[in-house]
Short mmCIF file of C-alpha atoms and ligand atoms in Angstrom, two decimals:
data_model
loop_
_atom_site.label_atom_id
_atom_site.label_comp_id
_atom_site.label_asym_id
_atom_site.label_seq_id
_atom_site.Cartn_x
_atom_site.Cartn_y
_atom_site.Cartn_z
CA PRO A 405 -17.01 -36.65 -9.81
CA HIS A 406 -14.86 -34.16 -11.77
CA MET A 407 -17.15 -31.35 -10.55
CA GLU A 408 -16.01 -32.00 -6.96
CA ASN A 409 -12.59 -30.41 -7.45
CA ILE A 410 -13.79 -27.24 -9.17
CA ASN A 411 -14.12 -24.39 -6.70
CA THR A 412 -17.58 -23.13 -7.53
CA HIS A 413 -17.66 -20.62 -4.66
CA ILE A 414 -15.95 -17.84 -6.61
CA VAL A 415 -16.22 -14.37 -5.09
CA THR A 416 -15.11 -11.58 -7.39
CA LEU A 417 -14.06 -8.16 -6.08
CA THR A 418 -17.14 -6.75 -7.81
CA ARG A 419 -19.42 -9.11 -5.89
CA PHE A 420 -17.48 -8.48 -2.65
CA LEU A 421 -17.91 -4.71 -2.99
CA THR A 422 -21.64 -5.05 -3.63
CA GLU A 423 -22.04 -7.32 -0.58
CA GLU A 424 -20.13 -4.78 1.50
CA GLN A 425 -22.34 -1.98 0.22
CA ILE A 426 -25.50 -3.85 1.19
CA LYS A 427 -24.22 -4.10 4.77
CA HIS A 428 -24.44 -0.32 5.03
CA LYS A 429 -28.06 0.78 4.69
CA GLU A 430 -27.04 4.42 4.19
CA ALA A 431 -24.69 3.55 1.33
CA THR A 432 -25.35 5.47 -1.88
CA GLY A 433 -23.12 3.33 -4.09
CA ASP A 434 -20.57 6.13 -4.49
CA PHE A 435 -17.85 4.24 -2.59
CA THR A 436 -18.59 1.11 -4.62
CA LEU A 437 -18.27 3.03 -7.88
CA LEU A 438 -15.03 4.63 -6.68
CA CYS A 439 -13.65 1.16 -5.95
CA HIS A 440 -14.71 -0.04 -9.40
CA ALA A 441 -12.67 2.82 -10.89
CA LEU A 442 -9.76 1.78 -8.69
CA GLN A 443 -9.90 -1.87 -9.73
CA PHE A 444 -10.16 -0.84 -13.39
CA SER A 445 -6.98 1.22 -13.08
CA PHE A 446 -5.19 -1.73 -11.42
CA LYS A 447 -6.18 -3.96 -14.35
CA GLN A 448 -4.89 -1.36 -16.82
CA ILE A 449 -1.60 -0.91 -14.94
CA ALA A 450 -1.16 -4.70 -14.67
CA TYR A 451 -1.65 -4.92 -18.42
CA TYR A 452 0.95 -2.22 -19.15
CA ILE A 453 3.49 -3.72 -16.74
CA ARG A 454 3.14 -7.09 -18.44
CA ARG A 455 3.74 -5.39 -21.81
CA ALA A 456 6.46 -3.13 -20.37
CA THR A 457 9.27 -5.64 -20.73
CA LEU A 458 8.08 -6.41 -24.26
CA VAL A 459 7.66 -2.92 -25.62
CA ASN A 460 10.40 -1.30 -23.63
CA LEU A 461 8.09 0.68 -21.35
CA THR A 462 10.46 0.22 -18.45
CA GLY A 463 11.80 3.66 -19.15
CA LEU A 464 15.00 2.78 -20.92
CA ALA A 465 16.05 6.10 -22.38
CA GLY A 466 15.64 6.69 -26.09
CA SER A 467 12.84 4.21 -26.69
CA SER A 468 9.99 5.79 -28.63
CA ASN A 469 6.58 4.52 -29.76
CA THR A 470 5.21 4.32 -33.31
CA THR A 471 4.43 8.03 -33.51
CA GLY A 472 8.03 8.66 -32.57
CA ASP A 473 7.25 10.82 -29.56
CA GLU A 474 9.31 10.28 -26.45
CA GLN A 475 8.23 7.01 -24.84
CA LYS A 476 6.58 7.71 -21.50
CA LYS A 477 7.91 5.80 -18.56
CA LEU A 478 5.64 3.30 -16.84
CA ASP A 479 5.30 5.42 -13.75
CA VAL A 480 4.06 8.33 -15.86
CA ILE A 481 1.63 6.10 -17.78
CA SER A 482 0.35 4.55 -14.55
CA ASN A 483 -0.09 7.94 -12.97
CA ASP A 484 -2.01 9.21 -16.00
CA LEU A 485 -4.23 6.11 -16.03
CA PHE A 486 -4.96 6.45 -12.33
CA ILE A 487 -5.79 10.16 -12.54
CA GLU A 488 -8.17 9.58 -15.46
CA ALA A 489 -9.84 6.63 -13.69
CA MET A 490 -10.46 8.82 -10.63
CA ARG A 491 -11.63 11.76 -12.74
CA SER A 492 -14.03 9.74 -14.89
CA SER A 493 -15.50 7.97 -11.83
CA GLY A 494 -17.02 11.30 -10.78
CA LYS A 495 -16.73 10.10 -7.17
CA CYS A 496 -13.30 11.52 -6.34
CA ALA A 497 -13.14 15.20 -5.32
CA LEU A 498 -9.36 15.40 -4.99
CA LEU A 499 -6.31 13.23 -5.52
CA VAL A 500 -2.79 13.23 -4.07
CA SER A 501 -0.31 11.26 -6.16
CA GLU A 502 3.36 10.55 -5.48
CA GLU A 503 3.95 11.73 -9.04
CA GLU A 504 2.19 15.08 -8.59
CA GLU A 505 3.70 17.97 -6.63
CA GLU A 506 0.28 19.54 -5.98
CA VAL A 507 -3.16 18.17 -5.10
CA ILE A 508 -5.35 17.50 -8.15
CA PHE A 509 -8.90 18.85 -7.72
CA PHE A 510 -11.57 17.30 -9.96
CA ASN A 511 -13.85 20.29 -10.42
CA SER A 512 -15.98 18.28 -12.83
CA SER A 513 -16.95 15.95 -9.94
CA ALA A 514 -19.33 18.34 -8.23
CA ASN A 515 -20.89 16.00 -5.64
CA ALA A 516 -17.87 13.76 -5.08
CA ARG A 517 -17.45 12.85 -1.40
CA TYR A 518 -14.03 11.13 -1.46
CA ALA A 519 -10.38 12.15 -1.35
CA VAL A 520 -7.78 9.65 -2.59
CA ALA A 521 -4.02 9.41 -2.02
CA CYS A 522 -1.97 7.04 -4.14
CA ASP A 523 1.44 5.93 -5.22
CA PRO A 524 0.69 4.66 -8.74
CA ILE A 525 3.88 2.60 -9.10
CA ASP A 526 5.69 2.26 -5.79
CA GLY A 527 9.12 0.75 -6.20
CA SER A 528 9.33 1.73 -9.87
CA SER A 529 13.11 2.09 -9.68
CA ASN A 530 13.18 -1.73 -9.49
CA LEU A 531 10.96 -2.27 -12.53
CA ASP A 532 13.57 -3.08 -15.13
CA ALA A 533 15.08 -5.58 -12.68
CA GLY A 534 11.82 -7.55 -12.75
CA VAL A 535 11.09 -6.82 -9.08
CA SER A 536 7.43 -6.72 -8.06
CA VAL A 537 6.12 -3.16 -7.82
CA GLY A 538 2.70 -1.96 -6.73
CA THR A 539 0.02 0.67 -6.47
CA ILE A 540 -0.81 1.84 -2.94
CA PHE A 541 -4.10 3.68 -2.27
CA ALA A 542 -5.83 5.41 0.63
CA ILE A 543 -9.41 6.70 0.66
CA HIS A 544 -10.69 9.49 2.92
CA LYS A 545 -14.24 10.83 3.01
CA LEU A 546 -14.76 14.62 2.78
CA ALA A 547 -15.81 16.33 5.99
CA GLU A 548 -19.52 17.13 6.12
CA GLY A 549 -20.17 20.30 4.12
CA SER A 550 -16.66 20.38 2.67
CA THR A 551 -16.37 21.11 -1.03
CA GLY A 552 -13.02 19.34 -1.13
CA THR A 553 -9.90 21.05 0.11
CA LYS A 554 -6.38 19.92 0.98
CA GLU A 555 -7.51 19.60 4.62
CA ASP A 556 -9.75 16.70 3.55
CA ILE A 557 -6.67 14.57 2.88
CA LEU A 558 -4.31 15.89 5.61
CA LYS A 559 -5.96 13.63 8.18
CA PRO A 560 -4.80 10.86 10.53
CA GLY A 561 -5.02 7.31 9.16
CA THR A 562 -7.58 6.51 11.87
CA GLU A 563 -10.11 8.35 9.69
CA LEU A 564 -9.37 6.36 6.53
CA VAL A 565 -12.46 4.82 4.94
CA ALA A 566 -10.40 2.19 3.12
CA SER A 567 -6.86 1.47 2.00
CA GLY A 568 -4.79 -1.19 0.33
CA PHE A 569 -2.45 -2.00 -2.49
CA THR A 570 -2.07 -4.04 -5.66
CA MET A 571 1.21 -5.86 -6.15
CA TYR A 572 2.14 -6.60 -9.77
CA GLY A 573 4.07 -9.84 -9.45
CA ALA A 574 3.65 -13.21 -11.14
CA SER A 575 -0.02 -12.26 -10.96
CA ALA A 576 -1.65 -9.05 -9.74
CA GLN A 577 -2.49 -9.40 -6.04
CA LEU A 578 -4.91 -6.86 -4.57
CA VAL A 579 -5.19 -6.37 -0.80
CA ILE A 580 -7.96 -4.14 0.55
CA THR A 581 -9.27 -3.23 3.99
CA MET A 582 -12.16 -1.01 5.06
CA LYS A 583 -12.72 0.97 8.27
CA GLY A 584 -13.48 -1.43 11.11
CA GLY A 585 -13.18 -4.39 8.76
CA GLY A 586 -10.78 -7.18 7.99
CA VAL A 587 -8.18 -7.57 5.26
CA ASN A 588 -9.02 -9.44 2.06
CA GLY A 589 -6.71 -10.52 -0.77
CA PHE A 590 -7.74 -10.93 -4.41
CA THR A 591 -5.85 -12.38 -7.36
CA LEU A 592 -6.38 -11.03 -10.89
CA ASP A 593 -7.48 -13.78 -13.24
CA ASN A 594 -6.12 -12.42 -16.51
CA GLY A 595 -8.38 -14.66 -18.54
CA LEU A 596 -11.57 -13.42 -16.91
CA GLY A 597 -10.22 -9.93 -16.14
CA GLU A 598 -11.64 -10.36 -12.64
CA PHE A 599 -10.08 -10.03 -9.20
CA ILE A 600 -10.96 -13.29 -7.39
CA LEU A 601 -11.05 -13.58 -3.57
CA THR A 602 -8.13 -15.90 -2.81
CA HIS A 603 -7.04 -14.71 0.67
CA PRO A 604 -10.17 -14.05 2.77
CA ASP A 605 -9.67 -12.47 6.21
CA MET A 606 -5.86 -12.23 6.17
CA ARG A 607 -4.36 -12.39 9.68
CA LEU A 608 -0.73 -11.60 10.54
CA PRO A 609 0.97 -14.29 12.65
CA ARG A 610 1.68 -12.78 16.10
CA LYS A 611 5.38 -13.42 15.63
CA ARG A 612 7.73 -14.75 12.94
CA ALA A 613 11.53 -14.68 12.89
CA ILE A 614 11.86 -12.61 9.72
CA TYR A 615 13.06 -8.99 9.59
CA SER A 616 13.02 -6.72 6.56
CA VAL A 617 15.12 -3.54 6.60
CA ASN A 618 17.84 -1.96 4.46
CA GLU A 619 20.92 -2.80 6.55
CA GLY A 620 22.91 -0.49 4.29
CA ASN A 621 21.54 2.35 6.42
CA SER A 622 22.60 0.84 9.76
CA LEU A 623 25.50 3.31 10.07
CA TYR A 624 22.89 6.11 10.33
CA TRP A 625 20.45 4.37 12.71
CA GLU A 626 19.74 5.59 16.22
CA ASP A 627 21.29 3.40 18.90
CA HIS A 628 18.04 1.78 20.02
CA VAL A 629 17.35 0.78 16.38
CA LYS A 630 20.85 -0.71 16.07
CA ASP A 631 20.35 -2.58 19.38
CA TYR A 632 16.97 -3.94 18.29
CA PHE A 633 18.19 -5.34 14.96
CA SER A 634 21.40 -6.66 16.57
CA SER A 635 19.25 -8.54 19.09
CA LEU A 636 17.55 -10.39 16.23
CA LYS A 637 20.92 -11.77 15.12
CA GLU A 638 21.67 -13.42 18.45
CA ALA A 639 20.75 -17.02 19.12
CA PRO A 640 18.99 -16.95 22.52
CA GLU A 641 19.53 -20.16 24.49
CA GLY A 642 18.83 -22.83 21.95
CA GLY A 643 17.01 -20.34 19.72
CA LYS A 644 17.97 -19.28 16.21
CA PRO A 645 18.71 -15.84 14.71
CA TYR A 646 16.05 -14.23 12.49
CA SER A 647 16.11 -14.51 8.70
CA ALA A 648 16.66 -11.33 6.69
CA ARG A 649 14.39 -10.68 3.71
CA TYR A 650 14.58 -7.31 1.91
CA ILE A 651 13.28 -6.72 -1.60
CA GLY A 652 13.47 -2.92 -1.62
CA SER A 653 9.95 -2.56 -2.99
CA MET A 654 7.58 -1.65 -0.16
CA VAL A 655 4.55 -3.42 -1.61
CA ALA A 656 6.52 -6.67 -2.08
CA ASP A 657 8.08 -6.49 1.40
CA ALA A 658 4.71 -5.58 2.90
CA TYR A 659 2.86 -8.41 1.14
CA ARG A 660 5.41 -11.01 2.31
CA THR A 661 5.26 -9.65 5.89
CA LEU A 662 1.45 -9.74 5.79
CA LEU A 663 1.50 -13.39 4.65
CA TYR A 664 4.39 -14.76 6.74
CA GLY A 665 4.66 -12.33 9.67
CA GLY A 666 7.80 -10.69 11.02
CA ILE A 667 8.70 -7.02 10.72
CA PHE A 668 9.26 -4.50 7.92
CA ALA A 669 10.98 -1.25 8.83
CA TYR A 670 12.24 1.90 7.21
CA PRO A 671 13.52 3.80 10.27
CA ALA A 672 14.15 7.53 10.21
CA ASP A 673 17.92 7.93 10.56
CA LYS A 674 20.69 10.53 10.51
CA LYS A 675 20.63 10.47 6.70
CA SER A 676 16.82 10.78 6.47
CA PRO A 677 15.76 12.38 9.77
CA LYS A 678 12.08 12.33 8.77
CA GLY A 679 12.30 8.86 7.24
CA LYS A 680 11.98 8.02 3.56
CA LEU A 681 8.47 6.60 3.11
CA ARG A 682 5.54 8.96 2.63
CA ILE A 683 2.75 9.14 5.19
CA LEU A 684 -0.30 9.66 2.96
CA TYR A 685 0.29 7.01 0.29
CA GLU A 686 2.78 4.56 1.80
CA CYS A 687 2.84 4.54 5.64
CA ALA A 688 -0.79 5.26 6.55
CA PRO A 689 -2.50 2.90 4.05
CA MET A 690 -0.09 0.09 4.94
CA ALA A 691 -0.58 0.79 8.66
CA MET A 692 -4.36 0.39 8.28
CA VAL A 693 -3.90 -2.94 6.47
CA PHE A 694 -1.47 -4.21 9.11
CA GLU A 695 -3.62 -3.13 12.07
CA ASN A 696 -6.77 -4.64 10.55
CA ALA A 697 -4.83 -7.89 10.03
CA GLY A 698 -3.93 -7.99 13.74
CA GLY A 699 -0.50 -6.39 13.51
CA GLN A 700 0.87 -2.96 14.44
CA ALA A 701 2.52 -0.01 12.72
CA VAL A 702 4.44 2.76 14.49
CA ASP A 703 6.65 5.68 13.45
CA SER A 704 10.20 6.30 14.66
CA HIS A 705 8.91 7.90 17.88
CA MET A 706 6.84 4.75 18.53
CA ASN A 707 3.63 6.70 17.88
CA ARG A 708 0.80 4.67 16.37
CA MET A 709 1.24 5.38 12.64
CA LEU A 710 -2.50 5.84 12.11
CA GLU A 711 -2.51 8.76 14.56
CA VAL A 712 0.23 10.67 12.72
CA VAL A 713 -1.15 13.77 10.94
CA PRO A 714 0.97 15.02 8.00
CA GLU A 715 1.39 18.79 7.58
CA HIS A 716 2.14 18.56 3.88
CA ILE A 717 0.89 16.04 1.33
CA HIS A 718 4.35 14.53 0.68
CA ASP A 719 5.50 14.38 4.31
CA LYS A 720 7.56 11.33 5.29
CA ALA A 721 7.82 9.21 8.43
CA GLY A 722 9.95 6.43 9.81
CA ILE A 723 7.96 3.20 10.02
CA PHE A 724 8.06 -0.16 11.78
CA MET A 725 5.18 -2.48 10.87
CA GLY A 726 4.46 -6.18 11.29
CA SER A 727 3.54 -8.85 13.79
CA TYR A 728 2.01 -7.53 16.98
CA ASP A 729 4.60 -9.04 19.34
CA GLU A 730 7.50 -7.90 17.12
CA ILE A 731 6.44 -4.27 17.32
CA GLU A 732 6.11 -4.61 21.11
CA LYS A 733 9.75 -5.73 21.08
CA VAL A 734 10.78 -2.65 19.05
CA LYS A 735 9.00 -0.45 21.60
CA SER A 736 10.90 -2.17 24.44
CA PHE A 737 14.21 -1.11 22.85
CA HIS A 738 13.07 2.48 22.31
CA LYS A 739 14.48 4.61 25.14
CA LYS A 740 11.77 6.69 26.70
P1 LIG B 678 15.87 1.81 -0.15
C1 LIG B 678 11.12 2.23 -3.44
O1 LIG B 678 11.96 3.18 -4.04
C2 LIG B 678 10.70 2.73 -2.07
O2 LIG B 678 10.00 3.94 -2.18
C3 LIG B 678 9.84 1.69 -1.37
O3 LIG B 678 9.04 0.98 -2.27
C4 LIG B 678 10.88 0.81 -0.71
O4 LIG B 678 10.41 0.19 0.48
C5 LIG B 678 11.99 1.81 -0.36
O5 LIG B 678 11.84 2.92 -1.26
C6 LIG B 678 13.35 1.19 -0.56
O6 LIG B 678 14.30 2.18 -0.18
O7 LIG B 678 16.53 3.04 0.43
O8 LIG B 678 16.01 0.60 0.74
O9 LIG B 678 16.25 1.53 -1.59
#
């Protein structure tokens, strides 16, 4: 009888990726191998974050390691790990990282067909406060015949092959979605060193009375943004106002919104006219996850986020993402 309560249907990320590959007859295995390099870097980053608080990796000035050289901050270590994982995979032609001013071209990966954008440690300013941070990733496929140029990554999110994020919280939670597919959540089992499928086919509730925005910027918001958020604080006949939940780490706010529903927003405002969050490795990958989970994501002009094309690799955008009905409500407040 004890066997009855042991979940024997364990799907690891590795098995999941292989099953996905088999669905595509034309698959060469390159995408699968790229994703293995990704998951390896998430395991490494998770390991370093867990050690960070112990060995002072959270970037407190003056800390140095045994050889005495200046202790690298966690965001630098994570960026280095991620770059090396992409390089050694041989499947990544070029990489855009939040930590790198310019595109990194992997000339050693001659036949690589993928371009990756990532934020290795999004929310790192919160690290020493113990707030969950995360790695956000977006995968584009090179245009036919392209040898890998900046144009291969300056594309609308509608062309993304896959995207997702790993949140380093009490445990490492990985969320991944592929073009035309659903959203699946995996939890890192530290003992096995495996990501286990714990949240199959994640679906955003159509509505939920939770809003997530930095109200400290409300002085700078456009009027229709002020009106929208003010409307959430009213109690319609017999109804109740919304709850406010803001962590200030996009991956943590996004993960909660994905699980519970509601809306997360970082509107462009008078202080940040183009918004604060970056299109390639924050807005677009999150938008793909939210749309594939049944939600929506729009920019400050109410354009579908996945149709926004950045001019430069670090371009920003305002963003509203969350439950389908909630975004419809934002649109209704936006003056034409
Ligand atoms: P603010 C973290 O610094 C970050 O890039 C995102 O992770 C987060 O959503 C946003 O900025 C928080 O910005 O202005 O509210 O502190």
